mmCIF file of C-alpha atoms in Angstrom:
data_model
loop_
_atom_site.group_PDB
_atom_site.id
_atom_site.type_symbol
_atom_site.label_atom_id
_atom_site.label_comp_id
_atom_site.label_asym_id
_atom_site.label_seq_id
_atom_site.Cartn_x
_atom_site.Cartn_y
_atom_site.Cartn_z
ATOM 1 C CA MET U 1 -3.662 17.261 6.666
ATOM 2 C CA ALA U 2 -0.449 15.902 8.112
ATOM 3 C CA ILE U 3 -0.049 15.266 11.808
ATOM 4 C CA ALA U 4 2.871 13.981 13.831
ATOM 5 C CA LEU U 5 2.506 10.497 15.281
ATOM 6 C CA LYS U 6 4.653 8.584 17.714
ATOM 7 C CA LEU U 7 5.395 5.144 16.371
ATOM 8 C CA SER U 8 7.334 2.390 18.042
ATOM 9 C CA ASP U 9 10.967 1.941 17.105
ATOM 10 C CA GLU U 10 10.103 -1.680 16.342
ATOM 11 C CA LEU U 11 7.528 -0.705 13.686
ATOM 12 C CA ILE U 12 9.932 1.758 12.102
ATOM 13 C CA GLU U 13 12.697 -0.860 11.960
ATOM 14 C CA LEU U 14 10.291 -3.425 10.483
ATOM 15 C CA ALA U 15 9.243 -0.951 7.788
ATOM 16 C CA LYS U 16 12.765 -0.033 6.630
ATOM 17 C CA PRO U 17 13.547 -3.035 4.399
ATOM 18 C CA TYR U 18 10.043 -2.986 2.930
ATOM 19 C CA ALA U 19 10.412 0.717 2.207
ATOM 20 C CA VAL U 20 13.699 0.158 0.404
ATOM 21 C CA ALA U 21 12.270 -2.738 -1.615
ATOM 22 C CA GLY U 22 9.180 -0.727 -2.526
ATOM 23 C CA HIS U 23 11.134 2.456 -3.315
ATOM 24 C CA ARG U 24 9.217 4.292 -0.604
ATOM 25 C CA SER U 25 10.195 6.308 2.420
ATOM 26 C CA VAL U 26 9.548 4.703 5.800
ATOM 27 C CA PRO U 27 6.500 6.954 6.422
ATOM 28 C CA GLU U 28 5.166 6.117 2.948
ATOM 29 C CA GLN U 29 5.622 2.409 3.678
ATOM 30 C CA ILE U 30 3.700 2.678 6.933
ATOM 31 C CA GLU U 31 0.937 4.623 5.128
ATOM 32 C CA PHE U 32 0.820 1.852 2.524
ATOM 33 C CA TRP U 33 0.452 -0.765 5.249
ATOM 34 C CA ALA U 34 -2.317 1.306 6.822
ATOM 35 C CA ARG U 35 -4.224 1.571 3.514
ATOM 36 C CA LEU U 36 -3.713 -2.140 2.869
ATOM 37 C CA GLY U 37 -4.893 -3.068 6.357
ATOM 38 C CA LYS U 38 -7.916 -0.769 6.177
ATOM 39 C CA THR U 39 -8.932 -2.229 2.829
ATOM 40 C CA ALA U 40 -8.414 -5.787 4.113
ATOM 41 C CA GLU U 41 -10.609 -5.088 7.147
ATOM 42 C CA GLU U 42 -13.314 -3.612 4.917
ATOM 43 C CA ASN U 43 -13.113 -6.593 2.529
ATOM 44 C CA PRO U 44 -12.274 -9.683 4.621
ATOM 45 C CA GLU U 45 -13.346 -12.039 1.842
ATOM 46 C CA LEU U 46 -10.635 -10.803 -0.546
ATOM 47 C CA PRO U 47 -7.106 -12.238 -0.628
ATOM 48 C CA ILE U 48 -4.390 -9.757 0.342
ATOM 49 C CA HIS U 49 -2.652 -10.210 -3.032
ATOM 50 C CA PHE U 50 -5.842 -9.139 -4.814
ATOM 51 C CA ILE U 51 -6.106 -6.072 -2.577
ATOM 52 C CA LYS U 52 -2.460 -5.114 -3.273
ATOM 53 C CA ASN U 53 -3.015 -5.435 -7.026
ATOM 54 C CA THR U 54 -6.203 -3.379 -6.807
ATOM 55 C CA LEU U 55 -4.412 -0.581 -4.917
ATOM 56 C CA LEU U 56 -1.671 -0.689 -7.569
ATOM 57 C CA ALA U 57 -4.255 -0.451 -10.352
ATOM 58 C CA ILE U 58 -5.853 2.573 -8.691
ATOM 59 C CA ALA U 59 -2.433 4.252 -8.398
ATOM 60 C CA GLU U 60 -1.708 3.509 -12.068
ATOM 61 C CA ALA U 61 -5.071 4.997 -13.083
ATOM 62 C CA ASP U 62 -4.382 8.101 -10.982
ATOM 63 C CA ALA U 63 -1.000 8.427 -12.735
ATOM 64 C CA SER U 64 -2.621 8.003 -16.197
ATOM 65 C CA GLN U 65 -0.661 4.790 -16.788
ATOM 66 C CA LEU U 66 -3.525 2.721 -18.109
ATOM 67 C CA THR U 67 -3.359 0.700 -21.305
ATOM 68 C CA LYS U 68 -6.355 -0.187 -23.393
ATOM 69 C CA TYR U 69 -7.413 -3.811 -23.141
ATOM 70 C CA PRO U 70 -7.433 -5.435 -26.602
ATOM 71 C CA HIS U 71 -10.603 -7.386 -27.274
#
């Protein structure tokens, strides 16, 4: 369900370069930050880099981009 939100111009401007670097739209970048922040709040003991990599791994699994680990 999508809803319209009013966001500050400052937040939108802050998100623009990150969106470009991450090949995301500005709304997608802000959603990413929201997911990252939510996960960080739920897991305060985890480093942010670990959380980012975990979210990336989940996205790769959802996109069927997994590779088998050789053992």
